[in-house]
Amino acid sequence: EMEGATGVEDTATVLQWRTHFPALTDEGRLRGPEGQEYVYMENAGGSQITRQVKTRLEQYLLTSNVNLGGAYEPSRLASQRIDEAIEATRVFFNAREKHEVVFGQSTTQLLFNLASSMACKRSSPSDDLFPSNKTNIVVSNSEHEANAGCWVNILAKQRGWEVRWWKVSSAPPHDLALDDLNKLIDDNTALVACVHASNVLGTINPIKEVIDKAHAHSALVMVDGVAYTPHRAVDVQELDADFYVFSWYKVFGPRISALYVKSQHLDRLAPIGHWFNTKAPGHLQPGGFCNELVSTVTGVLDYYETVATMATTSRSTATTFTRRQRLEQAYALFEAQESIVLTRLLEFLASYPKQVYVLGVSNTAHIKRRVAIVTFAVRGIAAETIASLAGSPQHCIGVKAHDHYYAKRLADDLDIAHNTSLFKQDSEQKQEQLLLESNGTVRVSLAHYNTVHEMDRLIGVLKTLF
């Protein structure tokens, strides 16, 4: 066991989890020139896959790599495996119905498809998704461009609607204030686009309150959950979400994404594929999807169930839980482990208040307000210098250095590319400008399989620079 600020890491359990990831075991592990194990701390860009996902991919390609819907056994098996994957995704969302699940190549592609569908006015106003009085949309500036550009450049442009920007505070921790949303949204608002957790700030936004406020004005809400779902379980029914999207390849699965569409909206969305393909959800999946990759997502839930079962003292008791309950139990375990490792990093960075600026919530007393994504800048040191040293053959640690992480509007508004307008609170809670003579920021994004030992390796690298 290793000590962490918010508790003690159960190292034996984490090591058990890691055995389910081929890249973290001798089966697929890369090592540095001196035998060092590689450390993966850029999980916000893509996580490692579970062994269960790998197994299902092999099974599909070897025994059912045929077209769906055929009257012969390999085709029946292929159809069954796809149906199981759709059901697994329904459970992941906690959606009511399987037809509320849409698959796509990426989150960006799914949202551009959705925006294209929304932008098409139906022949009858009563069939249109939006009432005729709708004239504006609200988009937060903390979005990954996937959940911004499509609404601005497709939906608003084709409908002739105004775009209203909901901006984070210029003062730390750069929150999206609900009071500001109240000033932007009105009865003419058609859609609010908001990220559940920022892929730069790490901040968890009050999505339930956002949805409730939007629905009070008969506006729909599009939630980007890509940075949230690797760290917390999502429940679209509890949120009352209209649309919710995430990427499977950031939750230990294949390189595809999934979109939830509330059932009542499906028939009001215009088909964007073949003119005769009007049945939901196929009318939002032009060209279909990659069958072999979709078939593997069931392996992610297989893994979650294994984790939850391992943590239960009696296997007979574990079988009484539903699949969804086991998923939620696994996420609770993941959050606890991530908090230990995350706190280790935040407390280290906080020990250099004059040199380091952490974006988002940096006080570990409020750690539940953020996911395990930490973006920071260091005075006088270019971000690329830090990432290159960490990733060198000497250290073998993967972190990310970038100007914007595809949240370009947020990066521009906070000027994090050049770090000339970031602010820091001093001990008297006064704001003083922290002029950072560096370019870009470093992002450390954790998963539950990251350990205290791995974080200490990263901290050891950072200490040589600070």
Short mmCIF file of C-alpha atoms in Angstrom, two decimals:
data_model
loop_
_atom_site.label_atom_id
_atom_site.label_comp_id
_atom_site.label_asym_id
_atom_site.label_seq_id
_atom_site.Cartn_x
_atom_site.Cartn_y
_atom_site.Cartn_z
CA GLU A 1 0.00 0.00 0.00
CA MET A 2 1.14 3.53 -0.79
CA GLU A 3 0.10 6.65 1.07
CA GLY A 4 -1.88 9.34 -0.73
CA ALA A 5 -3.24 12.61 0.61
CA THR A 6 -6.87 11.51 0.39
CA GLY A 7 -6.29 7.96 1.54
CA VAL A 8 -4.16 4.89 1.09
CA GLU A 9 -3.80 3.34 -2.32
CA ASP A 10 -4.79 -0.32 -2.37
CA THR A 11 -1.83 -1.20 -4.54
CA ALA A 12 -2.71 -4.89 -4.76
CA THR A 13 -6.16 -4.08 -6.16
CA VAL A 14 -4.82 -1.56 -8.67
CA LEU A 15 -2.28 -4.10 -9.85
CA GLN A 16 -5.13 -6.58 -10.32
CA TRP A 17 -6.96 -4.02 -12.46
CA ARG A 18 -3.82 -3.50 -14.53
CA THR A 19 -3.65 -7.20 -15.42
CA HIS A 20 -6.74 -6.60 -17.57
CA PHE A 21 -4.85 -4.17 -19.82
CA PRO A 22 -2.45 -5.85 -22.27
CA ALA A 23 -0.41 -2.63 -22.65
CA LEU A 24 0.25 -2.66 -18.90
CA THR A 25 1.35 -6.31 -18.73
CA ASP A 26 4.21 -8.27 -20.24
CA GLU A 27 1.89 -9.27 -23.09
CA GLY A 28 2.04 -5.85 -24.69
CA ARG A 29 4.15 -3.64 -22.46
CA LEU A 30 6.74 -1.33 -24.01
CA ARG A 31 9.86 -0.63 -22.02
CA GLY A 32 12.53 2.01 -22.17
CA PRO A 33 16.20 1.30 -22.92
CA GLU A 34 16.90 0.66 -19.24
CA GLY A 35 13.85 -1.54 -18.75
CA GLN A 36 11.55 1.21 -17.44
CA GLU A 37 7.83 0.61 -17.86
CA TYR A 38 6.05 3.27 -19.88
CA VAL A 39 3.63 5.43 -17.91
CA TYR A 40 0.43 6.50 -19.68
CA MET A 41 -0.76 9.88 -18.36
CA GLU A 42 -2.36 11.27 -21.51
CA ASN A 43 -5.55 9.30 -21.12
CA ALA A 44 -7.75 12.26 -22.07
CA GLY A 45 -6.40 11.73 -25.58
CA GLY A 46 -7.12 8.02 -25.49
CA SER A 47 -6.95 5.27 -22.87
CA GLN A 48 -5.55 1.76 -23.04
CA ILE A 49 -7.96 -1.02 -24.02
CA THR A 50 -9.01 -3.86 -21.77
CA ARG A 51 -8.20 -7.48 -22.50
CA GLN A 52 -11.94 -8.14 -22.78
CA VAL A 53 -12.15 -5.66 -25.68
CA LYS A 54 -9.21 -7.33 -27.44
CA THR A 55 -10.81 -10.76 -27.00
CA ARG A 56 -14.14 -9.63 -28.44
CA LEU A 57 -12.42 -8.04 -31.44
CA GLU A 58 -10.65 -11.31 -32.20
CA GLN A 59 -13.86 -13.29 -31.76
CA TYR A 60 -15.81 -11.07 -34.13
CA LEU A 61 -13.20 -11.00 -36.88
CA LEU A 62 -12.47 -14.72 -36.70
CA THR A 63 -16.00 -16.14 -36.38
CA SER A 64 -18.55 -13.53 -37.51
CA ASN A 65 -16.89 -11.12 -39.95
CA VAL A 66 -19.85 -11.11 -42.34
CA ASN A 67 -22.75 -8.85 -43.22
CA LEU A 68 -25.57 -8.49 -40.70
CA GLY A 69 -29.07 -9.81 -41.19
CA GLY A 70 -28.23 -13.00 -43.08
CA ALA A 71 -30.04 -16.31 -42.70
CA TYR A 72 -26.93 -18.28 -41.78
CA GLU A 73 -25.17 -18.83 -38.48
CA PRO A 74 -22.11 -16.53 -38.82
CA SER A 75 -24.44 -13.65 -39.76
CA ARG A 76 -26.80 -14.42 -36.89
CA LEU A 77 -23.81 -14.43 -34.55
CA ALA A 78 -22.61 -11.09 -35.94
CA SER A 79 -26.08 -9.57 -35.45
CA GLN A 80 -26.24 -10.94 -31.92
CA ARG A 81 -22.89 -9.42 -31.03
CA ILE A 82 -23.89 -6.02 -32.39
CA ASP A 83 -27.16 -6.19 -30.48
CA GLU A 84 -25.22 -7.00 -27.29
CA ALA A 85 -23.00 -3.98 -27.90
CA ILE A 86 -26.00 -1.70 -28.35
CA GLU A 87 -27.45 -3.03 -25.09
CA ALA A 88 -24.10 -2.51 -23.32
CA THR A 89 -24.07 1.11 -24.51
CA ARG A 90 -27.64 1.57 -23.34
CA VAL A 91 -26.56 0.38 -19.90
CA PHE A 92 -23.55 2.70 -20.01
CA PHE A 93 -25.81 5.70 -20.68
CA ASN A 94 -28.58 4.28 -18.50
CA ALA A 95 -30.88 5.05 -21.41
CA ARG A 96 -34.41 3.67 -21.44
CA GLU A 97 -34.35 2.12 -24.90
CA LYS A 98 -31.72 0.61 -27.19
CA HIS A 99 -32.90 2.66 -30.16
CA GLU A 100 -31.74 5.80 -28.32
CA VAL A 101 -28.12 4.74 -29.00
CA VAL A 102 -26.28 6.00 -32.09
CA PHE A 103 -22.74 4.94 -33.05
CA GLY A 104 -20.19 6.88 -35.07
CA GLN A 105 -16.55 7.10 -36.01
CA SER A 106 -15.87 9.92 -33.54
CA THR A 107 -17.60 12.44 -31.32
CA THR A 108 -16.88 15.16 -33.87
CA GLN A 109 -18.47 13.12 -36.64
CA LEU A 110 -21.54 12.24 -34.56
CA LEU A 111 -22.15 15.87 -33.60
CA PHE A 112 -21.67 17.16 -37.15
CA ASN A 113 -24.18 14.52 -38.29
CA LEU A 114 -26.60 15.56 -35.56
CA ALA A 115 -26.21 19.25 -36.39
CA SER A 116 -26.82 18.52 -40.07
CA SER A 117 -30.00 16.68 -39.16
CA MET A 118 -31.18 19.46 -36.83
CA ALA A 119 -30.48 22.10 -39.46
CA CYS A 120 -32.94 20.52 -41.90
CA LYS A 121 -36.39 22.02 -41.52
CA ARG A 122 -39.11 19.40 -41.85
CA SER A 123 -41.82 19.83 -44.46
CA SER A 124 -44.43 20.29 -41.75
CA PRO A 125 -43.67 22.69 -38.87
CA SER A 126 -45.40 20.26 -36.49
CA ASP A 127 -42.76 17.65 -37.39
CA ASP A 128 -39.81 19.97 -36.84
CA LEU A 129 -37.57 19.48 -33.80
CA PHE A 130 -37.69 23.19 -33.00
CA PRO A 131 -40.77 25.41 -32.63
CA SER A 132 -40.96 28.38 -34.98
CA ASN A 133 -40.22 30.92 -32.21
CA LYS A 134 -36.66 29.63 -31.67
CA THR A 135 -34.04 32.13 -32.84
CA ASN A 136 -30.83 31.56 -30.83
CA ILE A 137 -28.49 28.96 -29.38
CA VAL A 138 -26.19 29.15 -26.34
CA VAL A 139 -22.72 27.55 -26.50
CA SER A 140 -20.12 27.57 -23.74
CA ASN A 141 -16.62 28.69 -24.62
CA SER A 142 -15.13 25.78 -22.66
CA GLU A 143 -16.21 23.26 -25.30
CA HIS A 144 -13.97 20.98 -27.28
CA GLU A 145 -14.55 22.25 -30.81
CA ALA A 146 -16.56 19.09 -31.54
CA ASN A 147 -19.40 20.53 -29.45
CA ALA A 148 -19.11 24.08 -30.74
CA GLY A 149 -18.23 24.33 -34.41
CA CYS A 150 -21.10 22.18 -35.64
CA TRP A 151 -23.71 24.30 -33.84
CA VAL A 152 -22.16 27.57 -34.97
CA ASN A 153 -21.29 26.67 -38.57
CA ILE A 154 -24.13 24.29 -39.43
CA LEU A 155 -27.16 24.64 -37.17
CA ALA A 156 -27.12 28.37 -36.42
CA LYS A 157 -25.92 29.35 -39.89
CA GLN A 158 -28.50 27.29 -41.79
CA ARG A 159 -31.34 28.25 -39.47
CA GLY A 160 -30.29 31.90 -39.36
CA TRP A 161 -30.02 31.90 -35.57
CA GLU A 162 -27.97 34.04 -33.20
CA VAL A 163 -25.10 32.39 -31.31
CA ARG A 164 -24.73 33.46 -27.68
CA TRP A 165 -21.47 32.58 -25.88
CA TRP A 166 -21.54 31.45 -22.28
CA LYS A 167 -18.02 32.23 -21.10
CA VAL A 168 -16.01 31.00 -18.16
CA SER A 169 -14.90 33.54 -15.60
CA SER A 170 -11.59 35.24 -16.34
CA ALA A 171 -10.68 34.76 -12.66
CA PRO A 172 -9.65 31.37 -11.28
CA PRO A 173 -10.90 28.71 -11.23
CA HIS A 174 -12.55 29.85 -14.49
CA ASP A 175 -16.01 28.45 -13.77
CA LEU A 176 -19.12 28.67 -15.92
CA ALA A 177 -21.50 30.70 -13.76
CA LEU A 178 -25.18 29.77 -13.80
CA ASP A 179 -26.05 33.42 -13.24
CA ASP A 180 -24.38 34.20 -16.57
CA LEU A 181 -26.42 31.48 -18.25
CA ASN A 182 -29.60 33.05 -16.88
CA LYS A 183 -28.72 36.25 -18.75
CA LEU A 184 -28.25 34.42 -22.04
CA ILE A 185 -31.09 31.92 -22.21
CA ASP A 186 -34.68 32.88 -22.97
CA ASP A 187 -37.85 31.42 -24.49
CA ASN A 188 -36.34 31.82 -27.97
CA THR A 189 -33.35 29.62 -27.17
CA ALA A 190 -33.39 26.40 -29.18
CA LEU A 191 -30.29 24.62 -27.88
CA VAL A 192 -27.69 24.86 -25.13
CA ALA A 193 -24.36 23.10 -25.77
CA CYS A 194 -22.26 22.44 -22.68
CA VAL A 195 -19.44 20.13 -21.72
CA HIS A 196 -19.97 17.90 -18.66
CA ALA A 197 -16.30 18.17 -17.69
CA SER A 198 -13.74 20.37 -19.43
CA ASN A 199 -10.90 18.53 -21.15
CA VAL A 200 -8.62 21.47 -20.22
CA LEU A 201 -9.85 22.77 -16.87
CA GLY A 202 -10.94 19.40 -15.54
CA THR A 203 -13.93 21.16 -13.97
CA ILE A 204 -17.19 19.22 -13.60
CA ASN A 205 -19.98 21.55 -14.65
CA PRO A 206 -23.43 21.57 -12.95
CA ILE A 207 -25.08 19.85 -15.90
CA LYS A 208 -28.31 18.93 -14.13
CA GLU A 209 -28.90 22.59 -13.25
CA VAL A 210 -28.04 23.62 -16.82
CA ILE A 211 -30.55 21.13 -18.24
CA ASP A 212 -33.26 22.20 -15.80
CA LYS A 213 -32.77 25.88 -16.69
CA ALA A 214 -32.84 25.12 -20.40
CA HIS A 215 -35.95 22.97 -20.16
CA ALA A 216 -37.72 25.75 -18.26
CA HIS A 217 -37.42 27.72 -21.51
CA SER A 218 -38.27 24.71 -23.73
CA ALA A 219 -34.67 24.58 -24.96
CA LEU A 220 -32.84 21.33 -25.68
CA VAL A 221 -29.40 20.50 -24.26
CA MET A 222 -26.44 18.81 -25.92
CA VAL A 223 -23.93 17.49 -23.37
CA ASP A 224 -20.38 16.51 -24.31
CA GLY A 225 -19.35 13.82 -21.83
CA VAL A 226 -16.04 12.79 -23.44
CA ALA A 227 -13.86 14.04 -20.56
CA TYR A 228 -16.39 13.07 -17.88
CA THR A 229 -17.23 9.44 -18.65
CA PRO A 230 -13.73 7.98 -18.08
CA HIS A 231 -14.01 9.14 -14.45
CA ARG A 232 -17.69 9.10 -13.44
CA ALA A 233 -20.79 7.12 -14.39
CA VAL A 234 -23.31 9.04 -16.46
CA ASP A 235 -27.07 8.65 -16.05
CA VAL A 236 -28.98 10.34 -18.86
CA GLN A 237 -32.32 9.59 -17.23
CA GLU A 238 -31.32 11.25 -13.97
CA LEU A 239 -29.96 14.24 -15.88
CA ASP A 240 -33.01 14.32 -18.17
CA ALA A 241 -30.54 14.91 -21.01
CA ASP A 242 -31.76 15.41 -24.56
CA PHE A 243 -28.46 14.47 -26.19
CA TYR A 244 -25.26 13.11 -24.67
CA VAL A 245 -22.07 11.97 -26.37
CA PHE A 246 -18.85 10.23 -25.35
CA SER A 247 -15.89 8.40 -26.92
CA TRP A 248 -15.43 4.70 -26.25
CA TYR A 249 -11.69 4.94 -26.87
CA LYS A 250 -11.33 7.16 -23.82
CA VAL A 251 -13.16 4.66 -21.62
CA PHE A 252 -10.88 1.69 -22.36
CA GLY A 253 -12.62 0.63 -25.56
CA PRO A 254 -12.23 0.87 -29.36
CA ARG A 255 -11.78 4.04 -31.39
CA ILE A 256 -15.46 4.84 -31.90
CA SER A 257 -18.00 7.05 -30.16
CA ALA A 258 -21.62 6.86 -29.04
CA LEU A 259 -24.46 9.37 -28.94
CA TYR A 260 -27.61 9.24 -26.82
CA VAL A 261 -30.75 10.79 -28.30
CA LYS A 262 -33.83 10.98 -26.12
CA SER A 263 -36.53 8.84 -27.72
CA GLN A 264 -39.05 11.65 -28.13
CA HIS A 265 -36.63 13.57 -30.40
CA LEU A 266 -35.69 10.75 -32.75
CA ASP A 267 -38.60 11.00 -35.20
CA ARG A 268 -38.23 14.78 -35.42
CA LEU A 269 -34.63 14.54 -36.61
CA ALA A 270 -34.25 14.54 -40.40
CA PRO A 271 -32.59 11.50 -42.00
CA ILE A 272 -29.06 12.27 -43.20
CA GLY A 273 -28.29 9.03 -45.05
CA HIS A 274 -30.10 7.21 -47.82
CA TRP A 275 -33.50 8.79 -48.49
CA PHE A 276 -35.33 5.55 -47.74
CA ASN A 277 -33.51 4.90 -44.45
CA THR A 278 -35.84 6.74 -42.08
CA LYS A 279 -35.96 4.38 -39.13
CA ALA A 280 -34.23 5.42 -35.87
CA PRO A 281 -31.37 5.31 -35.13
CA GLY A 282 -30.18 4.30 -38.61
CA HIS A 283 -31.31 7.63 -40.05
CA LEU A 284 -28.49 9.25 -38.00
CA GLN A 285 -25.88 6.63 -38.98
CA PRO A 286 -25.12 7.26 -42.67
CA GLY A 287 -23.15 4.36 -44.06
CA GLY A 288 -23.62 2.36 -40.88
CA PHE A 289 -20.70 1.80 -38.51
CA CYS A 290 -17.61 -0.37 -38.11
CA ASN A 291 -19.19 -3.63 -36.96
CA GLU A 292 -16.08 -5.24 -35.50
CA LEU A 293 -15.27 -2.18 -33.36
CA VAL A 294 -18.85 -1.74 -32.17
CA SER A 295 -18.95 -5.41 -31.17
CA THR A 296 -16.07 -4.90 -28.74
CA VAL A 297 -17.68 -2.25 -26.51
CA THR A 298 -19.38 -5.02 -24.56
CA GLY A 299 -15.89 -5.87 -23.35
CA VAL A 300 -15.67 -2.57 -21.46
CA LEU A 301 -18.73 -3.49 -19.40
CA ASP A 302 -17.33 -7.00 -18.97
CA TYR A 303 -14.32 -5.36 -17.36
CA TYR A 304 -16.40 -3.10 -15.11
CA GLU A 305 -18.37 -6.11 -13.91
CA THR A 306 -15.13 -7.96 -13.19
CA VAL A 307 -13.83 -5.02 -11.13
CA ALA A 308 -17.05 -4.78 -9.13
CA THR A 309 -17.14 -8.54 -8.54
CA MET A 310 -13.51 -8.53 -7.35
CA ALA A 311 -14.43 -5.91 -4.76
CA THR A 312 -17.36 -7.91 -3.42
CA THR A 313 -16.58 -10.28 -0.58
CA SER A 314 -19.10 -12.86 -1.72
CA ARG A 315 -19.46 -13.76 -5.40
CA SER A 316 -22.95 -15.06 -4.71
CA THR A 317 -23.86 -11.62 -3.39
CA ALA A 318 -22.29 -9.92 -6.42
CA THR A 319 -24.62 -11.77 -8.78
CA THR A 320 -27.64 -10.10 -7.18
CA PHE A 321 -26.56 -6.71 -8.53
CA THR A 322 -27.74 -5.51 -11.93
CA ARG A 323 -25.25 -4.81 -14.66
CA ARG A 324 -25.80 -1.09 -14.20
CA GLN A 325 -25.20 -1.33 -10.45
CA ARG A 326 -21.92 -3.14 -11.02
CA LEU A 327 -20.87 -0.42 -13.44
CA GLU A 328 -21.58 2.23 -10.81
CA GLN A 329 -19.66 0.24 -8.18
CA ALA A 330 -16.65 0.06 -10.49
CA TYR A 331 -16.75 3.80 -11.10
CA ALA A 332 -16.82 4.50 -7.36
CA LEU A 333 -13.65 2.44 -7.00
CA PHE A 334 -12.03 4.23 -9.94
CA GLU A 335 -12.85 7.65 -8.51
CA ALA A 336 -11.30 6.78 -5.15
CA GLN A 337 -8.05 5.62 -6.76
CA GLU A 338 -7.86 8.60 -9.11
CA SER A 339 -8.42 11.02 -6.22
CA ILE A 340 -5.40 9.65 -4.38
CA VAL A 341 -3.09 10.02 -7.37
CA LEU A 342 -4.64 13.35 -8.44
CA THR A 343 -4.17 14.83 -4.97
CA ARG A 344 -0.53 13.81 -5.02
CA LEU A 345 0.00 15.89 -8.18
CA LEU A 346 -2.07 18.91 -7.12
CA GLU A 347 -0.31 19.19 -3.76
CA PHE A 348 3.07 18.99 -5.43
CA LEU A 349 2.19 21.72 -7.95
CA ALA A 350 0.74 23.88 -5.15
CA SER A 351 4.13 23.81 -3.42
CA TYR A 352 5.48 26.04 -6.23
CA PRO A 353 2.98 28.93 -6.13
CA LYS A 354 5.28 31.45 -7.80
CA GLN A 355 6.27 29.16 -10.64
CA VAL A 356 3.25 27.05 -11.46
CA TYR A 357 -0.27 27.97 -12.56
CA VAL A 358 -2.92 25.24 -12.46
CA LEU A 359 -6.04 25.75 -14.56
CA GLY A 360 -9.38 24.87 -12.97
CA VAL A 361 -10.04 23.82 -9.39
CA SER A 362 -6.63 23.47 -7.71
CA ASN A 363 -7.68 23.27 -4.04
CA THR A 364 -7.70 19.60 -3.03
CA ALA A 365 -10.47 20.33 -0.54
CA HIS A 366 -12.75 20.66 -3.59
CA ILE A 367 -11.33 17.75 -5.53
CA LYS A 368 -14.79 16.29 -6.21
CA ARG A 369 -15.46 19.33 -8.43
CA ARG A 370 -12.97 18.09 -10.96
CA VAL A 371 -11.99 14.98 -12.87
CA ALA A 372 -8.43 13.67 -12.97
CA ILE A 373 -7.27 16.05 -15.71
CA VAL A 374 -4.68 18.66 -14.68
CA THR A 375 -3.47 21.34 -17.07
CA PHE A 376 -0.71 23.63 -15.86
CA ALA A 377 1.92 26.14 -16.99
CA VAL A 378 5.35 26.76 -15.54
CA ARG A 379 7.00 30.16 -15.49
CA GLY A 380 9.96 30.36 -17.81
CA ILE A 381 9.67 26.80 -19.16
CA ALA A 382 7.99 25.90 -22.45
CA ALA A 383 5.37 23.17 -22.11
CA GLU A 384 7.01 21.15 -24.87
CA THR A 385 10.26 21.10 -22.88
CA ILE A 386 8.46 19.46 -19.95
CA ALA A 387 6.57 16.93 -22.08
CA SER A 388 9.69 16.04 -24.08
CA LEU A 389 11.75 15.44 -20.96
CA ALA A 390 9.02 13.30 -19.38
CA GLY A 391 8.64 11.28 -22.58
CA SER A 392 12.36 10.85 -23.18
CA PRO A 393 13.93 7.35 -23.13
CA GLN A 394 15.32 8.24 -19.71
CA HIS A 395 11.85 8.66 -18.13
CA CYS A 396 9.24 7.06 -20.48
CA ILE A 397 6.23 9.06 -19.19
CA GLY A 398 3.52 10.18 -21.58
CA VAL A 399 1.96 13.60 -20.94
CA LYS A 400 0.68 16.18 -23.42
CA ALA A 401 1.89 19.67 -24.31
CA HIS A 402 -0.43 21.77 -26.46
CA ASP A 403 -1.73 25.25 -27.10
CA HIS A 404 -5.44 24.44 -26.81
CA TYR A 405 -6.29 20.69 -26.76
CA TYR A 406 -8.99 21.48 -29.34
CA ALA A 407 -10.77 23.77 -26.88
CA LYS A 408 -9.49 26.65 -29.00
CA ARG A 409 -12.08 29.22 -27.98
CA LEU A 410 -11.31 28.68 -24.29
CA ALA A 411 -7.58 28.81 -24.97
CA ASP A 412 -7.94 32.07 -26.88
CA ASP A 413 -10.13 33.68 -24.23
CA LEU A 414 -7.69 32.75 -21.45
CA ASP A 415 -4.64 33.19 -23.68
CA ILE A 416 -3.16 29.96 -22.42
CA ALA A 417 -1.05 29.53 -25.54
CA HIS A 418 1.24 32.34 -24.38
CA ASN A 419 0.21 32.50 -20.72
CA THR A 420 0.34 36.29 -20.53
CA SER A 421 -3.05 36.76 -18.89
CA LEU A 422 -3.32 33.93 -16.39
CA PHE A 423 -3.99 35.01 -12.85
CA LYS A 424 -3.04 33.57 -9.49
CA GLN A 425 -4.48 34.27 -6.07
CA ASP A 426 -1.96 35.29 -3.44
CA SER A 427 -2.19 34.49 0.27
CA GLU A 428 -4.39 37.54 0.85
CA GLN A 429 -6.82 36.32 -1.81
CA LYS A 430 -5.93 39.25 -4.05
CA GLN A 431 -5.41 38.65 -7.74
CA GLU A 432 -2.01 39.43 -9.16
CA GLN A 433 -0.99 38.85 -12.76
CA LEU A 434 1.35 35.93 -13.16
CA LEU A 435 3.38 36.67 -16.28
CA LEU A 436 4.58 33.31 -17.48
CA GLU A 437 7.45 33.57 -19.94
CA SER A 438 6.54 30.26 -21.55
CA ASN A 439 4.40 28.85 -24.30
CA GLY A 440 1.53 26.41 -23.96
CA THR A 441 0.53 24.18 -21.10
CA VAL A 442 1.13 20.62 -19.97
CA ARG A 443 -1.82 18.29 -19.46
CA VAL A 444 -1.62 15.28 -17.16
CA SER A 445 -4.73 13.13 -17.53
CA LEU A 446 -5.09 10.10 -15.34
CA ALA A 447 -7.01 6.85 -15.43
CA HIS A 448 -7.79 4.48 -12.58
CA TYR A 449 -4.88 2.24 -13.57
CA ASN A 450 -2.35 5.00 -12.83
CA THR A 451 -0.56 4.46 -9.52
CA VAL A 452 1.03 6.58 -6.81
CA HIS A 453 4.39 5.12 -7.85
CA GLU A 454 3.85 6.34 -11.42
CA MET A 455 2.90 9.80 -10.18
CA ASP A 456 6.03 9.91 -8.05
CA ARG A 457 8.03 9.15 -11.18
CA LEU A 458 6.46 12.15 -12.91
CA ILE A 459 6.98 14.38 -9.89
CA GLY A 460 10.62 13.32 -9.86
CA VAL A 461 10.97 14.59 -13.44
CA LEU A 462 9.22 17.89 -12.63
CA LYS A 463 11.49 18.46 -9.63
CA THR A 464 14.50 18.51 -11.93
CA LEU A 465 12.97 21.47 -13.78
CA PHE A 466 11.42 23.60 -11.03
#
